[in-house]
Coordinates of C-alpha atoms in Angstrom, one line a residue:
N870 CA -25.2 -64.2 -12.4
F871 CA -23.3 -64.4 -15.8
G872 CA -23.0 -68.2 -15.8
D873 CA -20.7 -69.8 -18.3
S874 CA -21.3 -67.4 -21.1
V875 CA -18.3 -65.2 -20.3
S876 CA -15.2 -65.9 -22.3
E877 CA -11.4 -65.6 -21.2
V878 CA -11.1 -62.4 -23.4
Q879 CA -14.2 -60.9 -21.9
E880 CA -13.1 -61.5 -18.2
K881 CA -9.4 -59.7 -19.1
T882 CA -11.4 -57.0 -20.9
A883 CA -13.6 -56.4 -17.4
F884 CA -10.2 -56.4 -15.2
A885 CA -8.2 -54.2 -17.5
L886 CA -11.0 -51.7 -17.4
V887 CA -11.1 -52.1 -13.6
V888 CA -7.2 -51.6 -13.6
A889 CA -7.2 -48.3 -16.1
G890 CA -10.2 -47.1 -13.8
A891 CA -8.3 -47.5 -10.5
S892 CA -5.4 -45.9 -12.0
L893 CA -7.2 -42.6 -12.4
V894 CA -8.4 -42.4 -9.0
E895 CA -6.6 -39.4 -7.5
R896 CA -9.0 -38.6 -4.5
I897 CA -11.5 -40.2 -2.5
G898 CA -14.1 -39.1 0.5
G899 CA -15.7 -35.5 0.7
K900 CA -14.1 -32.1 0.3
R901 CA -12.1 -33.3 -2.7
R902 CA -12.1 -30.0 -4.3
R903 CA -10.6 -28.4 -1.0
G904 CA -7.4 -30.9 -1.2
Q905 CA -8.7 -33.4 0.9
G906 CA -8.7 -37.5 0.4
K907 CA -5.4 -37.6 -2.1
C908 CA -4.4 -40.9 -2.4
R909 CA -2.9 -43.8 -5.0
L910 CA -5.3 -46.6 -5.9
T911 CA -3.4 -49.8 -7.6
L912 CA -5.2 -53.1 -8.2
E913 CA -2.2 -54.4 -10.5
R914 CA 1.5 -53.2 -10.7
K915 CA 1.6 -54.1 -14.3
V916 CA -0.8 -51.2 -15.2
R917 CA 1.2 -50.3 -18.5
E918 CA 1.2 -53.7 -19.4
W919 CA -2.8 -54.2 -19.1
M920 CA -3.3 -51.0 -20.9
T921 CA -1.2 -52.1 -23.7
W922 CA -3.1 -55.6 -24.1
L923 CA -6.7 -53.4 -23.6
Q924 CA -5.4 -51.2 -26.6
Q925 CA -4.7 -54.3 -28.8
N926 CA -7.8 -56.5 -28.0
V927 CA -10.3 -53.5 -27.3
G928 CA -12.6 -55.0 -30.3
K929 CA -12.5 -58.7 -29.5
A930 CA -14.4 -58.7 -26.5
G931 CA -18.0 -58.5 -28.4
E932 CA -21.4 -58.0 -26.8
P933 CA -21.2 -58.0 -22.9
P934 CA -22.9 -61.0 -21.5
K935 CA -26.9 -60.8 -20.7
I936 CA -27.5 -61.2 -17.0
E937 CA -29.7 -64.0 -16.2
A938 CA -33.0 -62.9 -14.0
I939 CA -33.2 -64.3 -10.5
N940 CA -36.4 -65.3 -9.0
V941 CA -36.7 -64.7 -5.5
P942 CA -39.3 -66.3 -3.8
F943 CA -41.9 -64.6 -1.2
N944 CA -42.5 -66.3 2.0
N945 CA -45.7 -64.8 3.3
I946 CA -48.0 -64.1 -0.1
N947 CA -48.8 -65.3 -3.2
P948 CA -47.8 -62.6 -5.8
E949 CA -49.5 -63.9 -8.6
T950 CA -52.6 -62.2 -8.5
T951 CA -53.0 -58.7 -10.6
D952 CA -55.4 -56.6 -8.5
Q953 CA -54.0 -53.3 -8.0
T954 CA -57.0 -51.9 -6.5
W955 CA -55.1 -49.3 -3.9
H956 CA -56.2 -48.2 -0.3
S957 CA -55.3 -45.3 1.7
I958 CA -55.4 -44.5 5.3
Q959 CA -54.4 -40.8 6.9
L960 CA -51.5 -40.6 9.0
T961 CA -51.6 -37.3 11.3
I962 CA -48.0 -36.4 13.1
R963 CA -48.3 -33.8 15.5
T964 CA -45.0 -31.9 16.6
K965 CA -44.4 -32.1 20.4
S966 CA -40.7 -30.6 20.3
P967 CA -39.0 -29.0 17.1
V968 CA -38.2 -31.4 14.4
I969 CA -34.9 -31.5 12.3
V970 CA -35.2 -32.8 8.9
P971 CA -31.9 -32.2 7.4
A972 CA -32.1 -31.0 3.6
R973 CA -28.4 -29.9 3.7
T974 CA -25.5 -28.4 5.6
V975 CA -24.2 -24.8 4.7
G976 CA -21.4 -23.8 6.7
N977 CA -22.4 -24.4 10.5
L978 CA -26.2 -23.8 9.5
V979 CA -28.3 -27.5 9.1
E980 CA -30.9 -26.6 7.0
C981 CA -34.1 -28.1 7.1
H982 CA -37.0 -29.6 5.0
D983 CA -40.6 -27.9 5.6
Y984 CA -42.0 -31.6 5.6
I985 CA -41.4 -34.9 6.9
P986 CA -40.3 -37.4 4.2
G987 CA -42.0 -40.8 4.1
R988 CA -38.6 -42.4 4.8
Y989 CA -38.5 -41.4 8.5
L990 CA -42.3 -43.2 8.6
L991 CA -41.4 -46.4 7.1
P992 CA -39.1 -47.7 10.0
I993 CA -41.9 -47.0 12.7
L994 CA -44.4 -49.1 10.8
Q995 CA -41.7 -51.9 10.5
K996 CA -40.9 -51.3 14.1
E997 CA -44.6 -51.5 14.9
W998 CA -46.0 -54.2 12.7
G999 CA -42.8 -56.1 11.4
K1000 CA -43.0 -58.7 13.9
K1001 CA -46.4 -59.9 12.2
V1002 CA -45.8 -58.7 8.4
D1003 CA -42.8 -58.5 6.5
I1004 CA -43.4 -54.7 5.7
F1005 CA -40.0 -54.9 3.3
Q1006 CA -41.4 -57.5 1.1
A1007 CA -44.4 -55.5 0.7
I1008 CA -42.1 -52.6 -0.5
A1009 CA -39.9 -54.8 -2.6
Q1010 CA -43.1 -55.7 -4.3
G1011 CA -44.2 -51.8 -5.0
E1012 CA -47.3 -52.2 -2.9
L1013 CA -47.0 -50.4 0.1
L1014 CA -45.8 -46.8 0.5
V1015 CA -45.8 -43.9 2.9
T1016 CA -46.2 -40.2 1.3
H1017 CA -44.4 -37.3 2.8
A1018 CA -46.1 -35.8 5.6
T1019 CA -46.9 -32.2 4.6
L1020 CA -48.9 -29.6 6.8
S1021 CA -52.3 -30.0 7.3
I1022 CA -54.9 -27.7 5.6
D1023 CA -58.7 -28.7 6.3
E1024 CA -57.5 -31.7 7.9
K1025 CA -55.9 -33.1 5.0
A1026 CA -52.1 -33.1 3.6
G1027 CA -51.4 -29.8 2.1
R1028 CA -50.0 -29.8 -1.7
P1029 CA -47.0 -27.7 -2.8
T1030 CA -47.9 -24.9 -4.7
P1031 CA -47.6 -25.7 -8.3
F1032 CA -44.9 -23.5 -10.0
C1033 CA -47.7 -22.8 -12.8
L1034 CA -49.4 -20.1 -10.2
A1035 CA -48.3 -16.3 -10.5
A1036 CA -49.5 -13.3 -8.8
N1037 CA -49.8 -9.6 -9.1
K1038 CA -46.8 -8.3 -7.7
L1039 CA -48.4 -5.3 -6.3
G1040 CA -50.8 -6.7 -3.6
G1041 CA -51.7 -10.0 -5.1
G1042 CA -51.2 -13.7 -4.0
L1043 CA -53.4 -16.7 -2.3
D1044 CA -52.7 -15.2 1.1
Q1045 CA -54.1 -11.8 0.1
G1046 CA -57.1 -13.9 -1.9
R1047 CA -56.8 -12.0 -4.9
G1048 CA -54.6 -11.3 -8.2
V1049 CA -53.7 -15.1 -8.8
Y1050 CA -53.3 -16.4 -12.4
N1051 CA -52.8 -19.9 -13.6
L1052 CA -50.3 -19.7 -16.3
L1053 CA -51.2 -23.0 -17.6
Q1054 CA -54.8 -21.6 -18.9
E1055 CA -54.4 -17.6 -18.7
R1056 CA -52.4 -14.7 -19.0
A1057 CA -52.6 -11.6 -16.9
E1058 CA -53.9 -8.2 -18.1
P1059 CA -51.2 -5.8 -19.9
G1060 CA -49.4 -3.8 -17.4
I1061 CA -49.5 -6.4 -14.5
Q1062 CA -46.4 -7.3 -13.2
L1063 CA -46.6 -10.9 -12.0
K1064 CA -44.3 -13.0 -9.5
K1065 CA -44.1 -16.7 -9.1
L1066 CA -45.6 -18.5 -5.9
Q1067 CA -43.7 -20.9 -4.2
G1068 CA -42.7 -22.1 -0.9
N1069 CA -46.3 -22.7 0.6
Y1070 CA -48.8 -25.2 0.7
V1071 CA -52.4 -25.4 -0.7
G1072 CA -55.6 -27.1 0.0
Q1073 CA -58.7 -27.7 -2.7
L1074 CA -60.0 -25.5 -5.0
T1075 CA -63.8 -25.7 -4.1
N1076 CA -66.6 -23.4 -4.4
G1077 CA -65.2 -21.2 -7.0
T1078 CA -62.7 -19.4 -4.6
L1079 CA -59.2 -19.5 -4.2
P1080 CA -57.6 -22.4 -2.2
T1081 CA -56.3 -22.0 1.5
T1082 CA -52.8 -21.5 1.8
K1083 CA -50.3 -22.2 4.8
K1084 CA -46.5 -21.8 5.4
V1085 CA -44.1 -23.8 7.5
N1086 CA -42.3 -21.2 9.7
R1087 CA -38.9 -22.7 10.5
K1088 CA -37.2 -21.8 13.6
I1089 CA -33.3 -21.6 14.2
F1090 CA -31.9 -23.4 17.2
T1091 CA -28.1 -22.3 18.2
H1092 CA -25.9 -24.5 20.0
N1093 CA -22.2 -24.7 21.0
I1094 CA -19.2 -27.4 21.6
I1095 CA -17.5 -26.9 24.8
A1096 CA -13.7 -27.9 24.8
D1097 CA -13.0 -29.7 28.0
A1098 CA -9.7 -27.8 28.7
V1099 CA -10.9 -24.4 28.7
Q1100 CA -14.7 -25.0 29.3
R1101 CA -15.8 -22.8 26.6
P1102 CA -16.4 -23.2 22.6
T1103 CA -13.3 -22.9 20.5
S1104 CA -12.4 -23.0 17.1
D1105 CA -10.9 -26.3 17.2
T1106 CA -14.3 -28.0 18.7
G1107 CA -16.0 -25.9 15.9
G1108 CA -17.4 -23.1 17.9
V1109 CA -21.2 -23.1 17.2
F1110 CA -23.6 -24.5 15.0
S1111 CA -27.2 -24.0 14.3
Y1112 CA -30.1 -26.3 13.6
Q1113 CA -33.3 -25.0 11.2
A1114 CA -36.2 -27.2 12.5
I1115 CA -39.8 -27.5 11.9
P1116 CA -41.5 -25.7 15.0
E1117 CA -43.4 -27.6 17.8
G1118 CA -47.3 -27.3 17.7
L1119 CA -47.7 -28.3 14.0
T1120 CA -50.1 -30.7 12.4
F1121 CA -48.8 -32.7 9.4
S1122 CA -50.7 -35.5 7.3
A1123 CA -49.3 -38.5 5.4
N1124 CA -50.9 -41.3 3.9
L1125 CA -50.3 -44.8 4.1
R1126 CA -51.3 -46.7 0.8
V1127 CA -51.3 -50.6 0.2
T1128 CA -52.9 -52.5 -2.5
Q1129 CA -56.1 -55.0 -1.8
R1130 CA -53.9 -58.1 -1.1
W1131 CA -51.8 -56.5 1.5
K1132 CA -54.8 -54.9 3.0
K1133 CA -56.3 -58.2 3.5
L1134 CA -52.8 -59.8 5.3
L1135 CA -52.7 -56.4 7.1
D1136 CA -56.2 -56.9 8.5
Q1137 CA -55.6 -60.7 9.5
K1138 CA -52.6 -59.9 11.3
I1139 CA -53.1 -56.5 13.0
R1140 CA -55.9 -56.2 15.2
S1141 CA -56.7 -52.3 14.6
W1142 CA -54.9 -50.1 12.3
Q1143 CA -55.4 -47.7 15.6
T1144 CA -52.6 -49.3 17.2
L1145 CA -50.1 -46.8 16.1
D1146 CA -51.3 -43.9 18.3
R1147 CA -48.4 -42.7 20.7
N1148 CA -45.5 -40.4 20.7
F1149 CA -42.1 -41.4 18.7
R1150 CA -38.8 -39.8 17.6
L1151 CA -37.6 -39.0 14.5
G1152 CA -35.2 -36.7 12.4
Q1153 CA -31.8 -35.5 13.8
S1154 CA -30.6 -35.2 17.4
K1155 CA -33.4 -37.4 18.6
K1156 CA -31.4 -37.8 21.8
D1157 CA -31.7 -34.4 22.8
Q1158 CA -34.8 -32.2 22.6
Y1159 CA -35.5 -32.7 19.1
G1160 CA -38.0 -35.1 17.0
S1161 CA -40.7 -35.6 19.5
V1162 CA -43.7 -36.3 17.8
K1163 CA -47.2 -37.9 18.2
I1164 CA -48.5 -40.5 15.1
F1165 CA -51.8 -41.8 14.7
F1166 CA -54.5 -42.7 12.3
S1167 CA -57.0 -40.1 11.9
D1168 CA -59.5 -42.0 9.9
G1169 CA -60.5 -45.5 8.6
C1170 CA -58.8 -47.5 5.6
H1171 CA -60.6 -46.5 2.2
Q1172 CA -60.4 -47.6 -1.3
I1173 CA -58.8 -45.0 -3.7
E1174 CA -61.6 -44.4 -6.5
N1175 CA -61.3 -44.5 -10.1
A1176 CA -62.7 -41.1 -10.7
I1177 CA -60.1 -39.1 -12.4
Q1178 CA -61.1 -38.6 -16.0
P1179 CA -58.5 -36.8 -18.7
L1180 CA -59.6 -33.6 -20.4
T1181 CA -60.1 -34.0 -24.1
G1182 CA -56.7 -34.3 -25.8
E1183 CA -55.4 -32.7 -22.7
L1184 CA -53.2 -34.3 -19.6
L1185 CA -52.0 -32.0 -16.7
V1186 CA -49.6 -33.5 -14.4
W1187 CA -48.5 -31.8 -10.9
C1188 CA -45.8 -33.3 -9.0
L1189 CA -46.9 -33.5 -5.4
S1190 CA -43.3 -34.7 -4.1
D1191 CA -39.9 -34.9 -5.7
V1192 CA -39.6 -37.0 -8.5
L1193 CA -36.7 -39.1 -9.1
L1194 CA -36.0 -40.4 -12.6
R1195 CA -32.9 -41.6 -14.5
N1196 CA -31.7 -41.5 -18.1
E1197 CA -30.2 -44.3 -20.2
R1198 CA -26.9 -43.8 -18.6
L1199 CA -28.4 -44.6 -15.0
S1200 CA -27.6 -41.3 -13.9
S1201 CA -30.1 -38.7 -12.4
S1202 CA -32.1 -36.8 -15.0
L1203 CA -34.4 -33.5 -15.0
D1204 CA -35.3 -34.0 -18.6
P1205 CA -38.9 -33.6 -19.2
Q1206 CA -38.4 -35.9 -22.2
I1207 CA -37.5 -38.5 -19.5
F1208 CA -40.6 -37.6 -17.5
L1209 CA -42.7 -38.3 -20.4
V1210 CA -41.2 -41.4 -21.3
A1211 CA -41.5 -42.7 -17.6
L1212 CA -45.4 -41.6 -17.7
A1213 CA -46.3 -43.4 -20.8
Q1214 CA -44.6 -46.4 -19.8
S1215 CA -47.0 -46.2 -16.3
L1216 CA -49.8 -45.5 -18.7
E1217 CA -48.9 -48.3 -21.1
I1218 CA -49.0 -45.9 -24.0
N1219 CA -46.7 -45.2 -26.8
P1220 CA -44.9 -42.1 -25.7
A1221 CA -45.0 -41.1 -29.4
Q1222 CA -48.7 -40.5 -28.5
I1223 CA -48.1 -37.7 -26.0
T1224 CA -46.8 -34.3 -26.6
L1225 CA -45.0 -32.0 -24.0
K1226 CA -46.7 -28.3 -24.7
Q1227 CA -45.6 -26.4 -21.6
S1228 CA -43.8 -27.3 -18.1
F1229 CA -43.0 -25.4 -15.0
L1230 CA -39.9 -27.1 -13.5
R1231 CA -37.5 -26.8 -11.0
V1232 CA -34.6 -29.0 -9.5
S1233 CA -34.6 -30.3 -5.9
R1234 CA -31.6 -31.7 -4.1
S1235 CA -31.4 -33.6 -0.9
E1236 CA -28.8 -34.7 1.3
S1237 CA -29.0 -37.3 4.2
W1238 CA -26.8 -39.4 6.5
Q1239 CA -26.3 -43.1 6.7
V1240 CA -26.0 -43.7 10.6
S1241 CA -24.9 -47.0 10.8
W1242 CA -22.5 -46.6 8.1
G1243 CA -21.3 -43.1 9.5
L1244 CA -21.3 -41.7 5.9
S1245 CA -23.2 -39.4 3.7
R1246 CA -25.8 -40.8 1.1
P1247 CA -25.8 -40.2 -2.4
S1248 CA -27.5 -36.9 -3.0
L1249 CA -31.2 -37.0 -4.4
V1250 CA -31.4 -34.7 -7.5
G1251 CA -34.8 -34.9 -9.0
I1252 CA -37.8 -32.8 -10.4
K1253 CA -38.8 -30.7 -7.4
S1254 CA -42.4 -30.8 -6.0
G1255 CA -44.8 -28.1 -7.3
S1256 CA -43.5 -28.6 -10.8
C1257 CA -46.2 -29.0 -13.6
F1258 CA -46.3 -30.2 -17.0
A1259 CA -49.2 -29.7 -19.6
F1260 CA -49.0 -32.9 -22.3
E1261 CA -51.1 -33.0 -25.5
L1262 CA -52.4 -36.6 -26.2
D1263 CA -53.3 -37.8 -29.6
Q1264 CA -57.1 -38.5 -30.5
S1265 CA -56.3 -42.1 -30.7
V1266 CA -55.1 -42.4 -27.1
N1267 CA -57.9 -43.9 -24.7
I1268 CA -56.2 -43.6 -21.1
N1269 CA -58.1 -46.0 -18.7
P1270 CA -59.3 -44.0 -15.9
K1271 CA -58.3 -46.7 -13.6
K1272 CA -54.7 -46.7 -14.7
L1273 CA -54.6 -43.0 -14.0
A1274 CA -56.0 -43.8 -10.3
E1275 CA -53.3 -46.6 -9.9
I1276 CA -50.2 -43.8 -10.8
T1277 CA -52.1 -41.3 -8.5
A1278 CA -51.6 -43.9 -5.4
S1279 CA -48.3 -45.4 -6.4
G1280 CA -46.4 -42.7 -8.1
I1281 CA -43.7 -42.3 -10.8
G1282 CA -39.9 -43.2 -10.4
E1283 CA -37.5 -44.2 -8.0
R1284 CA -38.1 -44.7 -4.1
R1285 CA -42.0 -44.3 -4.2
A1286 CA -42.1 -46.3 -1.2
E1287 CA -40.6 -43.4 0.6
G1288 CA -43.0 -40.6 -0.7
Y1289 CA -41.4 -39.8 -4.0
G1290 CA -43.0 -39.6 -7.0
Q1291 CA -46.3 -38.7 -6.2
V1292 CA -48.5 -37.0 -8.9
S1293 CA -51.6 -35.9 -9.6
F1294 CA -53.6 -35.5 -12.9
N1295 CA -56.1 -32.7 -14.0
D1296 CA -56.5 -31.3 -10.7
P1297 CA -58.9 -28.2 -10.6
L1298 CA -56.2 -26.1 -9.6
L1299 CA -54.4 -26.5 -12.8
S1300 CA -57.2 -26.6 -15.3
S1301 CA -59.2 -23.5 -14.2
S1302 CA -58.7 -20.0 -14.7
L1303 CA -57.9 -18.1 -11.4
G1304 CA -57.8 -14.6 -12.6
A1305 CA -61.3 -13.6 -11.4
L1306 CA -61.5 -15.9 -8.1
T1307 CA -60.9 -14.4 -4.9
A1308 CA -60.8 -15.9 -1.2
P1309 CA -63.9 -16.8 0.5
D1310 CA -66.3 -14.3 1.9
D1311 CA -65.0 -15.1 5.3
S1312 CA -61.5 -15.0 4.6
D1313 CA -60.6 -12.1 6.8
N1314 CA -62.1 -14.4 9.7
P1315 CA -61.0 -18.1 8.8
Y1316 CA -63.4 -19.4 11.8
G1317 CA -66.4 -18.0 9.6
G1318 CA -68.7 -15.0 10.4
D1319 CA -70.4 -14.7 13.5
L1320 CA -69.2 -17.6 15.1
N1321 CA -67.4 -17.6 18.5
I1322 CA -63.6 -17.8 17.8
Q1323 CA -63.0 -19.5 21.3
S1324 CA -65.3 -22.4 20.3
Q1325 CA -63.2 -23.1 17.1
L1326 CA -59.6 -22.9 18.8
T1327 CA -58.2 -25.6 21.0
N1328 CA -56.8 -24.7 24.3
E1329 CA -53.1 -24.4 22.8
S1330 CA -53.9 -22.6 20.0
M1331 CA -56.1 -20.0 22.1
A1332 CA -53.1 -19.6 24.5
Y1333 CA -51.0 -19.0 21.5
L1334 CA -53.5 -16.0 20.2
H1335 CA -53.4 -14.4 23.6
I1336 CA -49.7 -13.9 23.2
L1337 CA -49.9 -12.7 20.1
E1338 CA -53.0 -9.8 21.5
R1339 CA -50.8 -9.3 24.5
A1340 CA -47.5 -8.2 22.1
L1341 CA -50.0 -5.9 19.8
W1342 CA -51.0 -4.1 22.7
R1343 CA -47.5 -3.4 24.0
E1344 CA -46.3 -2.4 20.8
K1345 CA -49.4 0.0 20.7
I1346 CA -48.8 1.5 24.5
L1347 CA -45.1 2.1 23.7
A1348 CA -46.1 4.0 20.6
Q1349 CA -49.0 6.1 22.2
A1350 CA -46.5 6.7 25.0
F1351 CA -43.8 8.3 22.5
I1352 CA -46.6 10.7 21.3
I1353 CA -47.6 11.7 24.6
A1354 CA -44.0 12.4 26.1
G1355 CA -43.2 14.2 23.0
N1356 CA -45.7 17.0 23.9
A1357 CA -44.5 19.2 27.0
D1358 CA -48.4 20.5 27.2
R1359 CA -49.6 16.8 27.7
R1360 CA -46.9 15.9 30.1
Q1361 CA -47.6 18.7 32.4
E1362 CA -51.6 18.1 31.9
I1363 CA -50.9 14.0 32.8
L1364 CA -48.1 14.2 35.5
G1365 CA -48.2 17.8 36.1
I1366 CA -44.3 18.4 36.0
E1367 CA -43.0 21.5 33.7
I1368 CA -40.1 23.7 33.3
R1369 CA -40.1 27.3 34.7
G1370 CA -37.1 29.2 33.6
K1371 CA -34.2 27.1 33.8
E1372 CA -35.7 24.9 36.4
S1373 CA -37.3 21.9 36.7
K1374 CA -40.5 21.8 38.6
P1375 CA -40.0 19.1 40.3
P1376 CA -36.4 18.8 40.3
M1377 CA -34.7 15.9 38.5
S1378 CA -33.7 14.4 41.6
Q1379 CA -37.2 14.0 42.7
L1380 CA -38.2 12.8 39.4
G1381 CA -35.4 10.1 39.3
S1382 CA -37.1 8.9 42.8
F1383 CA -40.6 8.7 41.4
R1384 CA -39.4 6.9 38.3
S1385 CA -37.7 4.2 40.2
V1386 CA -40.8 3.9 42.5
I1387 CA -42.8 3.6 39.6
G1388 CA -40.5 0.8 38.2
R1389 CA -41.9 -1.5 41.2
L1390 CA -45.4 -0.8 40.4
Q1391 CA -47.1 -4.3 39.7
T1392 CA -50.9 -3.6 40.0
I1393 CA -53.2 -0.9 39.8
E1394 CA -54.6 -0.8 43.3
V1395 CA -54.7 1.1 46.6
E1396 CA -53.5 -1.4 48.9
R1397 CA -49.8 -2.2 49.1
N1398 CA -49.3 0.3 46.2
P1399 CA -45.7 1.5 46.5
V1400 CA -46.5 4.8 44.7
I1401 CA -49.2 5.8 47.5
A1402 CA -46.7 4.9 49.9
W1403 CA -44.1 7.2 48.5
V1404 CA -46.2 10.0 48.0
E1405 CA -47.6 10.0 51.6
A1406 CA -44.1 9.8 52.7
L1407 CA -43.0 12.7 50.6
Q1408 CA -46.2 15.0 51.6
A1409 CA -45.1 14.5 55.3
V1410 CA -41.9 16.6 54.4
D1411 CA -42.8 20.3 53.9
N1412 CA -39.4 20.8 51.9
R1413 CA -40.0 18.1 49.4
R1414 CA -44.0 18.6 49.1
E1415 CA -43.2 22.4 48.0
K1416 CA -41.0 21.1 45.2
W1417 CA -43.6 19.7 43.3
P1418 CA -46.3 22.1 41.6
A1419 CA -49.9 22.1 42.6
D1420 CA -52.1 19.1 41.8
S1421 CA -49.2 17.2 40.6
L1422 CA -49.0 14.6 43.0
A1423 CA -52.9 14.1 42.9
N1424 CA -52.4 13.5 39.0
C1425 CA -49.6 10.9 39.6
C1426 CA -51.7 9.1 42.6
E1427 CA -55.0 9.1 40.5
L1428 CA -52.8 7.5 37.6
V1429 CA -51.8 4.5 39.5
T1430 CA -55.2 4.1 41.4
E1431 CA -57.9 4.3 38.7
S1432 CA -57.7 1.5 36.6
E1433 CA -59.2 3.2 33.7
R1434 CA -57.2 6.5 33.8
I1435 CA -54.2 5.2 32.0
W1436 CA -56.5 3.6 28.8
D1437 CA -58.3 7.4 29.1
V1438 CA -54.9 8.7 28.6
L1439 CA -53.4 6.4 25.9
K1440 CA -56.8 6.9 24.1
F1441 CA -57.6 3.1 23.9
S1442 CA -61.3 3.4 23.2
D1443 CA -63.4 0.6 23.1
E1444 CA -63.6 0.9 19.3
Y1445 CA -59.6 0.8 19.4
T1446 CA -59.4 -2.1 21.6
D1447 CA -61.6 -3.9 19.6
Q1448 CA -59.6 -3.7 16.4
I1449 CA -56.3 -4.7 18.2
T1450 CA -58.0 -7.7 19.9
A1451 CA -59.1 -10.9 18.3
T1452 CA -60.9 -11.8 21.4
S1453 CA -63.4 -9.1 22.8
A1454 CA -63.8 -11.2 25.8
N1455 CA -60.1 -10.7 26.4
I1456 CA -59.9 -7.0 26.7
A1457 CA -60.8 -6.5 30.4
S1458 CA -58.3 -9.3 31.0
L1459 CA -55.5 -7.5 29.3
K1460 CA -56.5 -4.3 30.6
Q1461 CA -55.9 -5.7 34.0
E1462 CA -52.8 -7.6 33.3
L1463 CA -50.9 -4.6 31.4
G1464 CA -52.3 -1.8 33.4
A1465 CA -49.2 -1.5 35.8
E1466 CA -46.8 -1.9 32.9
A1467 CA -48.6 0.8 30.6
V1468 CA -48.3 3.1 33.8
R1469 CA -44.5 2.2 33.7
T1470 CA -44.0 2.6 30.2
L1471 CA -45.8 6.1 29.9
V1472 CA -44.1 7.7 33.0
G1473 CA -40.9 6.6 32.1
E1474 CA -40.9 7.9 28.3
I1475 CA -42.6 11.3 30.0
I1476 CA -39.7 11.8 32.4
R1477 CA -37.1 10.8 29.6
A1478 CA -38.5 13.2 27.4
H1479 CA -38.7 15.9 30.1
K1480 CA -35.1 15.5 31.0
R1481 CA -34.3 15.9 27.3
D1482 CA -36.1 19.3 27.1
W1483 CA -34.8 20.6 30.2
E1484 CA -30.9 19.7 29.4
K1485 CA -31.5 21.7 26.2
V1486 CA -32.5 24.6 28.3
Q1487 CA -29.4 24.1 30.4
Q1488 CA -27.2 24.1 27.4
R1489 CA -28.7 27.5 25.7
G1490 CA -28.4 29.2 29.1
E1491 CA -24.6 28.2 29.3
A1492 CA -24.4 29.4 25.5
S1493 CA -25.5 32.8 26.4

């Protein structure tokens, strides 16, 4: 609202600038660099006359008018209090189906973030509580925010790996539990080549050991678009496309943070924080099989303590989420000096009293879509989560710990209500030297020492662990079968088959029948065993029985009737099975489940290897 402070010359100058800007527009919309969106935008036909007027009067407009502040009244709460004590309550999100959080689109692939942004959680809060509390008013006042939901580590929100961490390229890293260096505090020994760490989430640095690290292994799901006319994918409809998604079965944590006065209002209007404890859908393609999650509050509401103390003359800043800043021209900025100024303003100190010593900064770019408009939102370009800064403070600076705690809760920069701008000050992970630290003593067993692993896992986790064990057993069975099949003596020892001169004993036709009946073997038992029935039928015919070497049929029967025979042949000793099985109690069930499959695999490989050797003998005979 400019009021009556705008003169006629200023109005004409503003209009002339709009006319000039419109005449410069050549294309609008997306894909402009590929030839799309060509247009002509005209506000006034007498463009040349307006350009002439602007050239003649450009210096007469004077200073631009000042905008008068508009006081917007708030209805539900008195904003006059200055109490900025923050309270936090942890939100836990468990994915029940793959969740698509689009980061950008590359060709026909929609890439996905490895976290759930706070902007996906705010509408859920508004839907649940909006009839009782004006959530949007709290957001407008900057007194309510939801952080990004990141992978849970030790039942707390994981933090992005700081970019100041590096590891020995030859066998180092947080996942290896050794060879990690904090470049803010130390340098590696000469001759050690380092690699930067990124992409994972880390826990707290406690007890003088390296923090726990986890990673979201995203999955890719491919779909197609069916054209009605031909009932198949075509290039006109786009063919196929793929979604990258956060898999189901993961647990994420976020924090809902409110100031003291809004906590009181929520306590009055909402009977219990636990009202949010059910299934929701979020992300892209919610109407399909994607986006099903369960959201609930995992603990009570607690005050954010003012326990942060700055180091002597040094302030270490760790970006826990992307930080969105603007420069004096209101464009997105990645300049560390802009970050320094924003930090100084939040701390209420002079920017000249802070000096940037070191920075580990990377760029983030996020794209999103406005569903109701049917248009893409502006790109969010900012300082990437995990970036680190080391600032030196003048000796005269005295930072209030309460102010540090307030910034830790509320963040820095734009769109903080959606989880952006979260920072941490002087975290032990940034202020400590890590080169001499290792993982905890029980790092090889994350459930600790002699504790029973089954008591530490949920039913779903235990079922997934059994899947991994089963896959490993199958791989080892196949590897052993290859080794055995390559040795002619071992083939004869196990099945009694051999090559005499140019002849196969038994003939290949008999071995083909044997392999076929072995393929129907489902369990190792005498009753209803198809192999035993086939052997008995073969022994009843003298002409067929005589084609098999002595004891070969007995060996075959022993392999499919004695449950431990196959494991002795494959050399699956007790010591070996303990090495390839996480839960020792599961060994017996795995042997019972995979016994018939192991026989089928071994016999199949032996007969194939025998046939290859027999064919070589035939070829040598023909050549001679």
